[in-house]
């Protein structure tokens, strides 16, 4: 027998229902395990109520030997009755027992069956629901952020995006590790299982429609290849990449990265400063945390600020962004604010720590 296998290069040719497990859309409500546990608890409660009702009215029942019911008989009768097995070896004979069966045990039987059937249907339809969500997501995804690599750097970048007000549904994580993707799913992020070096994986992650791509892989050579692939698919997207060694920055730039962060050198500088001026490191941490204390932000200039100096406005301005070029506040080009400029400044978010 010849078994048909989908190669990685054929991902973009797969129908949406065949991408379940590759793309994962976060569930809006309870997870399947929690839902099943809840249903089992509900069925157990219905069974327990039936046992109590039958046992309290045990004198109204008879078995095939015309004997009364014990507690074990009550449990047995409740089980076979709710599961609609109905062997007939125990029957209600008194009027009260028969009335109780009509008014109480029959509704409990229906509830019990709904719980069991509902659980089965939920498991069977989970794949169909995911396929529908994938189809809808792929048709509508636009202007999102794709984070390639969900290790320490990737998680920190996502935390910064969420702290800056980006909706979780606008962030897509690409990784090969199931544990990393599970962690991203817990954050309500869309995930894609696959290597970011593959163009078809990046296509189904929506890179051609993305406004930004964050390359947060663990290896510099992988980062170069991912950046090349992403730039080919998205010529206008903002691509930000991280490398460990400064000597590889030019490779990332040549590959199409708009910004490159050298993780080892940045960490090394902070470590060095911490030995003499730890308060500076604390301030850096505050500035890099967008959801508390002080934060570095960018905004449009106001009409009243045009023509003035960025050093003379109320905000603490660090630089002027003009035509995509950043000029420090002490540069001659930033002496006067022009129409269309954007200001890089320090803003106060909320008091750090508990109120």
mmCIF file with all atom_site columns, C-alpha atoms in Angstrom, residues 21 24-27 31-33 150 155 173-193:
data_model
loop_
_atom_site.group_PDB
_atom_site.id
_atom_site.type_symbol
_atom_site.label_atom_id
_atom_site.label_alt_id
_atom_site.label_comp_id
_atom_site.label_asym_id
_atom_site.label_entity_id
_atom_site.label_seq_id
_atom_site.pdbx_PDB_ins_code
_atom_site.Cartn_x
_atom_site.Cartn_y
_atom_site.Cartn_z
_atom_site.occupancy
_atom_site.B_iso_or_equiv
_atom_site.pdbx_formal_charge
_atom_site.auth_seq_id
_atom_site.auth_comp_id
_atom_site.auth_asym_id
_atom_site.auth_atom_id
_atom_site.pdbx_PDB_model_num
ATOM 1  C CA . UNK A 1 21  ? -2.571  20.639 14.190 1.00 0.00 ? 21  UNK A CA 1
ATOM 2  C CA . UNK A 1 24  ? -4.018  26.370 16.158 1.00 0.00 ? 24  UNK A CA 1
ATOM 3  C CA . UNK A 1 25  ? -6.597  29.017 16.919 1.00 0.00 ? 25  UNK A CA 1
ATOM 4  C CA . UNK A 1 26  ? -7.065  29.600 20.667 1.00 0.00 ? 26  UNK A CA 1
ATOM 5  C CA . UNK A 1 27  ? -10.374 28.503 22.111 1.00 0.00 ? 27  UNK A CA 1
ATOM 6  C CA . UNK A 1 31  ? -10.759 23.578 26.925 1.00 0.00 ? 31  UNK A CA 1
ATOM 7  C CA . UNK A 1 32  ? -11.908 20.083 25.850 1.00 0.00 ? 32  UNK A CA 1
ATOM 8  C CA . UNK A 1 33  ? -10.412 18.320 28.892 1.00 0.00 ? 33  UNK A CA 1
ATOM 9  C CA . UNK A 1 150 ? 8.982   31.503 21.211 1.00 0.00 ? 150 UNK A CA 1
ATOM 10 C CA . UNK A 1 155 ? 8.141   35.536 24.904 1.00 0.00 ? 155 UNK A CA 1
ATOM 11 C CA . UNK A 1 173 ? 3.765   32.577 16.903 1.00 0.00 ? 173 UNK A CA 1
ATOM 12 C CA . UNK A 1 174 ? 5.809   30.209 14.728 1.00 0.00 ? 174 UNK A CA 1
ATOM 13 C CA . UNK A 1 175 ? 7.879   27.518 16.411 1.00 0.00 ? 175 UNK A CA 1
ATOM 14 C CA . UNK A 1 176 ? 8.846   23.865 16.093 1.00 0.00 ? 176 UNK A CA 1
ATOM 15 C CA . UNK A 1 177 ? 8.557   22.998 19.794 1.00 0.00 ? 177 UNK A CA 1
ATOM 16 C CA . UNK A 1 178 ? 5.152   21.822 21.026 1.00 0.00 ? 178 UNK A CA 1
ATOM 17 C CA . UNK A 1 179 ? 5.865   23.067 24.551 1.00 0.00 ? 179 UNK A CA 1
ATOM 18 C CA . UNK A 1 180 ? 6.547   26.582 23.262 1.00 0.00 ? 180 UNK A CA 1
ATOM 19 C CA . UNK A 1 181 ? 3.399   26.570 21.134 1.00 0.00 ? 181 UNK A CA 1
ATOM 20 C CA . UNK A 1 182 ? 1.344   25.375 24.096 1.00 0.00 ? 182 UNK A CA 1
ATOM 21 C CA . UNK A 1 183 ? 2.684   28.265 26.168 1.00 0.00 ? 183 UNK A CA 1
ATOM 22 C CA . UNK A 1 184 ? 1.725   30.672 23.371 1.00 0.00 ? 184 UNK A CA 1
ATOM 23 C CA . UNK A 1 185 ? -1.762  29.172 23.202 1.00 0.00 ? 185 UNK A CA 1
ATOM 24 C CA . UNK A 1 186 ? -2.179  29.858 26.907 1.00 0.00 ? 186 UNK A CA 1
ATOM 25 C CA . UNK A 1 187 ? -1.635  33.527 26.036 1.00 0.00 ? 187 UNK A CA 1
ATOM 26 C CA . UNK A 1 188 ? -4.525  33.291 23.509 1.00 0.00 ? 188 UNK A CA 1
ATOM 27 C CA . UNK A 1 189 ? -2.126  33.601 20.562 1.00 0.00 ? 189 UNK A CA 1
ATOM 28 C CA . UNK A 1 190 ? -2.539  31.956 17.176 1.00 0.00 ? 190 UNK A CA 1
ATOM 29 C CA . UNK A 1 191 ? 0.232   29.411 16.665 1.00 0.00 ? 191 UNK A CA 1
ATOM 30 C CA . UNK A 1 192 ? 1.804   27.718 13.640 1.00 0.00 ? 192 UNK A CA 1
ATOM 31 C CA . UNK A 1 193 ? 3.869   24.579 14.043 1.00 0.00 ? 193 UNK A CA 1
#
